[in-house]
Amino acid sequence: AWPVAAEGAAVPPEGGSGGAGGVRKRGLQAALDAARAAHPDKRLTLWFQDESRFGQKGRVCHRWFTRGQRPAGLCDQRYTWVHLFAAVRPVTGEDVALIMPHVSATAMNTFLEHFAAKLPKDEHAVMVLDNAGWHTAGTI
Protein backbone atom coordinates (compact mmCIF):
# COMPACT_ATOMS: atom_id res chain seq x y z
CA ALA A 1 0.00 0.00 0.00
CA TRP A 2 1.86 3.03 -1.33
CA PRO A 3 0.55 6.62 -1.39
CA VAL A 4 -1.11 7.56 -4.66
CA ALA A 5 0.20 10.72 -6.31
CA ALA A 6 -2.29 13.36 -7.44
CA GLU A 7 -2.65 13.64 -11.21
CA GLY A 8 -3.51 17.33 -11.32
CA ALA A 9 -4.46 20.35 -9.31
CA ALA A 10 -7.22 19.88 -6.77
CA VAL A 11 -10.56 21.27 -7.90
CA PRO A 12 -13.70 21.73 -5.82
CA PRO A 13 -16.47 19.19 -6.38
CA GLU A 14 -19.39 20.08 -8.64
CA GLY A 15 -22.57 21.22 -6.90
CA GLY A 16 -22.06 21.31 -3.17
CA SER A 17 -22.67 24.42 -1.12
CA GLY A 18 -23.92 27.48 -2.86
CA GLY A 19 -25.57 25.83 -5.86
CA ALA A 20 -26.36 27.98 -8.86
CA GLY A 21 -25.01 31.46 -8.28
CA GLY A 22 -23.80 30.56 -4.80
CA VAL A 23 -20.50 31.48 -3.24
CA ARG A 24 -18.09 29.03 -1.68
CA LYS A 25 -15.76 29.88 1.17
CA ARG A 26 -13.35 32.66 0.30
CA GLY A 27 -15.40 33.51 -2.80
CA LEU A 28 -17.19 36.56 -1.46
CA GLN A 29 -14.86 39.09 -3.07
CA ALA A 30 -15.33 37.48 -6.49
CA ALA A 31 -19.12 37.58 -6.03
CA LEU A 32 -18.96 41.26 -5.05
CA ASP A 33 -16.80 42.02 -8.10
CA ALA A 34 -19.29 40.19 -10.35
CA ALA A 35 -22.23 42.10 -8.85
CA ARG A 36 -20.38 45.40 -9.30
CA ALA A 37 -19.70 44.55 -12.97
CA ALA A 38 -23.35 43.55 -13.53
CA HIS A 39 -24.71 46.73 -11.89
CA PRO A 40 -22.16 49.52 -12.52
CA ASP A 41 -24.76 52.28 -12.17
CA LYS A 42 -25.83 51.24 -8.64
CA ARG A 43 -24.30 51.55 -5.19
CA LEU A 44 -23.37 48.08 -3.91
CA THR A 45 -24.19 47.09 -0.31
CA LEU A 46 -23.43 43.86 1.57
CA TRP A 47 -26.07 42.27 3.79
CA PHE A 48 -26.19 39.09 5.92
CA GLN A 49 -29.49 37.23 6.45
CA ASP A 50 -30.68 34.46 8.74
CA GLU A 51 -33.80 33.13 10.44
CA SER A 52 -34.53 32.21 14.02
CA ARG A 53 -37.41 30.51 15.79
CA PHE A 54 -38.88 32.16 18.88
CA GLY A 55 -41.65 30.83 21.03
CA GLN A 56 -42.92 28.92 23.98
CA LYS A 57 -43.00 25.20 24.44
CA GLY A 58 -44.51 23.93 27.64
CA ARG A 59 -42.74 21.20 29.56
CA VAL A 60 -44.18 18.26 31.38
CA CYS A 61 -44.76 19.48 34.91
CA HIS A 62 -43.99 17.40 37.94
CA ARG A 63 -44.87 18.68 41.39
CA TRP A 64 -43.95 17.31 44.77
CA PHE A 65 -47.06 16.81 46.83
CA THR A 66 -48.50 14.60 49.52
CA ARG A 67 -48.77 10.96 48.37
CA GLY A 68 -52.30 10.06 47.29
CA GLN A 69 -53.44 13.66 46.76
CA ARG A 70 -53.51 15.61 43.52
CA PRO A 71 -51.63 18.95 43.58
CA ALA A 72 -53.59 22.12 42.88
CA GLY A 73 -52.98 23.98 39.60
CA LEU A 74 -52.67 23.15 35.94
CA CYS A 75 -49.62 22.65 33.79
CA ASP A 76 -49.43 24.49 30.44
CA GLN A 77 -48.88 21.86 27.73
CA ARG A 78 -49.38 24.20 24.74
CA TYR A 79 -46.63 25.23 22.36
CA THR A 80 -46.36 27.90 19.71
CA TRP A 81 -43.63 29.79 17.90
CA VAL A 82 -42.90 32.24 15.12
CA HIS A 83 -39.91 32.68 12.84
CA LEU A 84 -37.98 35.91 12.55
CA PHE A 85 -36.41 36.57 9.16
CA ALA A 86 -33.81 39.33 9.45
CA ALA A 87 -31.01 40.88 7.44
CA VAL A 88 -28.32 43.25 8.69
CA ARG A 89 -25.80 45.49 7.00
CA PRO A 90 -22.77 45.35 9.30
CA VAL A 91 -21.15 48.53 7.98
CA THR A 92 -24.00 50.77 9.13
CA GLY A 93 -26.01 48.53 11.46
CA GLU A 94 -29.12 48.89 9.31
CA ASP A 95 -31.51 45.99 9.61
CA VAL A 96 -34.70 44.66 8.08
CA ALA A 97 -36.84 42.06 9.85
CA LEU A 98 -40.11 40.27 9.26
CA ILE A 99 -41.97 37.85 11.53
CA MET A 100 -43.46 34.87 9.70
CA PRO A 101 -45.56 31.94 10.97
CA HIS A 102 -43.36 29.31 9.26
CA VAL A 103 -40.27 28.88 7.11
CA SER A 104 -40.64 27.99 3.44
CA ALA A 105 -39.62 29.20 0.02
CA THR A 106 -42.81 31.28 -0.07
CA ALA A 107 -41.97 32.90 3.28
CA MET A 108 -38.43 33.60 2.04
CA ASN A 109 -39.78 35.24 -1.12
CA THR A 110 -42.13 37.36 1.00
CA PHE A 111 -39.16 38.47 3.11
CA LEU A 112 -37.11 39.30 0.00
CA GLU A 113 -39.98 41.37 -1.41
CA HIS A 114 -40.23 43.21 1.92
CA PHE A 115 -36.45 43.71 1.91
CA ALA A 116 -36.37 44.97 -1.69
CA ALA A 117 -39.11 47.50 -0.94
CA LYS A 118 -36.89 49.06 1.75
CA LEU A 119 -33.88 49.55 -0.57
CA PRO A 120 -33.29 52.86 -2.34
CA LYS A 121 -33.59 52.73 -6.14
CA ASP A 122 -29.88 53.45 -6.65
CA GLU A 123 -28.76 50.56 -4.42
CA HIS A 124 -28.03 46.91 -5.30
CA ALA A 125 -27.82 44.57 -2.31
CA VAL A 126 -25.65 41.47 -2.14
CA MET A 127 -27.09 39.16 0.53
CA VAL A 128 -25.14 36.35 2.19
CA LEU A 129 -27.34 33.38 3.17
CA ASP A 130 -26.72 30.03 4.79
CA ASN A 131 -27.63 26.74 3.07
CA ALA A 132 -31.22 26.42 4.33
CA GLY A 133 -33.47 24.49 1.95
CA TRP A 134 -36.03 27.29 1.62
CA HIS A 135 -33.41 29.74 0.29
CA THR A 136 -33.63 28.14 -3.15
CA ALA A 137 -37.14 28.08 -4.54
CA GLY A 138 -37.50 25.25 -7.03
CA THR A 139 -41.29 25.46 -7.18
CA ILE A 140 -43.36 27.55 -4.82
GROMACS .gro file of C-alpha atoms in nm:
model
  140
    1ALA     CA    1   0.000   0.000   0.000
    2TRP     CA    2   0.186   0.303  -0.133
    3PRO     CA    3   0.055   0.662  -0.139
    4VAL     CA    4  -0.111   0.756  -0.466
    5ALA     CA    5   0.020   1.072  -0.631
    6ALA     CA    6  -0.229   1.336  -0.744
    7GLU     CA    7  -0.265   1.364  -1.121
    8GLY     CA    8  -0.351   1.733  -1.132
    9ALA     CA    9  -0.446   2.035  -0.931
   10ALA     CA   10  -0.722   1.988  -0.677
   11VAL     CA   11  -1.056   2.127  -0.790
   12PRO     CA   12  -1.370   2.173  -0.582
   13PRO     CA   13  -1.647   1.919  -0.638
   14GLU     CA   14  -1.939   2.008  -0.864
   15GLY     CA   15  -2.257   2.122  -0.690
   16GLY     CA   16  -2.206   2.131  -0.317
   17SER     CA   17  -2.267   2.442  -0.112
   18GLY     CA   18  -2.392   2.748  -0.286
   19GLY     CA   19  -2.557   2.583  -0.586
   20ALA     CA   20  -2.636   2.798  -0.886
   21GLY     CA   21  -2.501   3.146  -0.828
   22GLY     CA   22  -2.380   3.056  -0.480
   23VAL     CA   23  -2.050   3.148  -0.324
   24ARG     CA   24  -1.809   2.903  -0.168
   25LYS     CA   25  -1.576   2.988   0.117
   26ARG     CA   26  -1.335   3.266   0.030
   27GLY     CA   27  -1.540   3.351  -0.280
   28LEU     CA   28  -1.719   3.656  -0.146
   29GLN     CA   29  -1.486   3.909  -0.307
   30ALA     CA   30  -1.533   3.748  -0.649
   31ALA     CA   31  -1.912   3.758  -0.603
   32LEU     CA   32  -1.896   4.126  -0.505
   33ASP     CA   33  -1.680   4.202  -0.810
   34ALA     CA   34  -1.929   4.019  -1.035
   35ALA     CA   35  -2.223   4.210  -0.885
   36ARG     CA   36  -2.038   4.540  -0.930
   37ALA     CA   37  -1.970   4.455  -1.297
   38ALA     CA   38  -2.335   4.355  -1.353
   39HIS     CA   39  -2.471   4.673  -1.189
   40PRO     CA   40  -2.216   4.952  -1.252
   41ASP     CA   41  -2.476   5.228  -1.217
   42LYS     CA   42  -2.583   5.124  -0.864
   43ARG     CA   43  -2.430   5.155  -0.519
   44LEU     CA   44  -2.337   4.808  -0.391
   45THR     CA   45  -2.419   4.709  -0.031
   46LEU     CA   46  -2.343   4.386   0.157
   47TRP     CA   47  -2.607   4.227   0.379
   48PHE     CA   48  -2.619   3.909   0.592
   49GLN     CA   49  -2.949   3.723   0.645
   50ASP     CA   50  -3.068   3.446   0.874
   51GLU     CA   51  -3.380   3.313   1.044
   52SER     CA   52  -3.453   3.221   1.402
   53ARG     CA   53  -3.741   3.051   1.579
   54PHE     CA   54  -3.888   3.216   1.888
   55GLY     CA   55  -4.165   3.083   2.103
   56GLN     CA   56  -4.292   2.892   2.398
   57LYS     CA   57  -4.300   2.520   2.444
   58GLY     CA   58  -4.451   2.393   2.764
   59ARG     CA   59  -4.274   2.120   2.956
   60VAL     CA   60  -4.418   1.826   3.138
   61CYS     CA   61  -4.476   1.948   3.491
   62HIS     CA   62  -4.399   1.740   3.794
   63ARG     CA   63  -4.487   1.868   4.139
   64TRP     CA   64  -4.395   1.731   4.477
   65PHE     CA   65  -4.706   1.681   4.683
   66THR     CA   66  -4.850   1.460   4.952
   67ARG     CA   67  -4.877   1.096   4.837
   68GLY     CA   68  -5.230   1.006   4.729
   69GLN     CA   69  -5.344   1.366   4.676
   70ARG     CA   70  -5.351   1.561   4.352
   71PRO     CA   71  -5.163   1.895   4.358
   72ALA     CA   72  -5.359   2.212   4.288
   73GLY     CA   73  -5.298   2.398   3.960
   74LEU     CA   74  -5.267   2.315   3.594
   75CYS     CA   75  -4.962   2.265   3.379
   76ASP     CA   76  -4.943   2.449   3.044
   77GLN     CA   77  -4.888   2.186   2.773
   78ARG     CA   78  -4.938   2.420   2.474
   79TYR     CA   79  -4.663   2.523   2.236
   80THR     CA   80  -4.636   2.790   1.971
   81TRP     CA   81  -4.363   2.979   1.790
   82VAL     CA   82  -4.290   3.224   1.512
   83HIS     CA   83  -3.991   3.268   1.284
   84LEU     CA   84  -3.798   3.591   1.255
   85PHE     CA   85  -3.641   3.657   0.916
   86ALA     CA   86  -3.381   3.933   0.945
   87ALA     CA   87  -3.101   4.088   0.744
   88VAL     CA   88  -2.832   4.325   0.869
   89ARG     CA   89  -2.580   4.549   0.700
   90PRO     CA   90  -2.277   4.535   0.930
   91VAL     CA   91  -2.115   4.853   0.798
   92THR     CA   92  -2.400   5.077   0.913
   93GLY     CA   93  -2.601   4.853   1.146
   94GLU     CA   94  -2.912   4.889   0.931
   95ASP     CA   95  -3.151   4.599   0.961
   96VAL     CA   96  -3.470   4.466   0.808
   97ALA     CA   97  -3.684   4.206   0.985
   98LEU     CA   98  -4.011   4.027   0.926
   99ILE     CA   99  -4.197   3.785   1.153
  100MET     CA  100  -4.346   3.487   0.970
  101PRO     CA  101  -4.556   3.194   1.097
  102HIS     CA  102  -4.336   2.931   0.926
  103VAL     CA  103  -4.027   2.888   0.711
  104SER     CA  104  -4.064   2.799   0.344
  105ALA     CA  105  -3.962   2.920   0.002
  106THR     CA  106  -4.281   3.128  -0.007
  107ALA     CA  107  -4.197   3.290   0.328
  108MET     CA  108  -3.843   3.360   0.204
  109ASN     CA  109  -3.978   3.524  -0.112
  110THR     CA  110  -4.213   3.736   0.100
  111PHE     CA  111  -3.916   3.847   0.311
  112LEU     CA  112  -3.711   3.930   0.000
  113GLU     CA  113  -3.998   4.137  -0.141
  114HIS     CA  114  -4.023   4.321   0.192
  115PHE     CA  115  -3.645   4.371   0.191
  116ALA     CA  116  -3.637   4.497  -0.169
  117ALA     CA  117  -3.911   4.750  -0.094
  118LYS     CA  118  -3.689   4.906   0.175
  119LEU     CA  119  -3.388   4.955  -0.057
  120PRO     CA  120  -3.329   5.286  -0.234
  121LYS     CA  121  -3.359   5.273  -0.614
  122ASP     CA  122  -2.988   5.345  -0.665
  123GLU     CA  123  -2.876   5.056  -0.442
  124HIS     CA  124  -2.803   4.691  -0.530
  125ALA     CA  125  -2.782   4.457  -0.231
  126VAL     CA  126  -2.565   4.147  -0.214
  127MET     CA  127  -2.709   3.916   0.053
  128VAL     CA  128  -2.514   3.635   0.219
  129LEU     CA  129  -2.734   3.338   0.317
  130ASP     CA  130  -2.672   3.003   0.479
  131ASN     CA  131  -2.763   2.674   0.307
  132ALA     CA  132  -3.122   2.642   0.433
  133GLY     CA  133  -3.347   2.449   0.195
  134TRP     CA  134  -3.603   2.729   0.162
  135HIS     CA  135  -3.341   2.974   0.029
  136THR     CA  136  -3.363   2.814  -0.315
  137ALA     CA  137  -3.714   2.808  -0.454
  138GLY     CA  138  -3.750   2.525  -0.703
  139THR     CA  139  -4.129   2.546  -0.718
  140ILE     CA  140  -4.336   2.755  -0.482
   0.00000   0.00000   0.00000
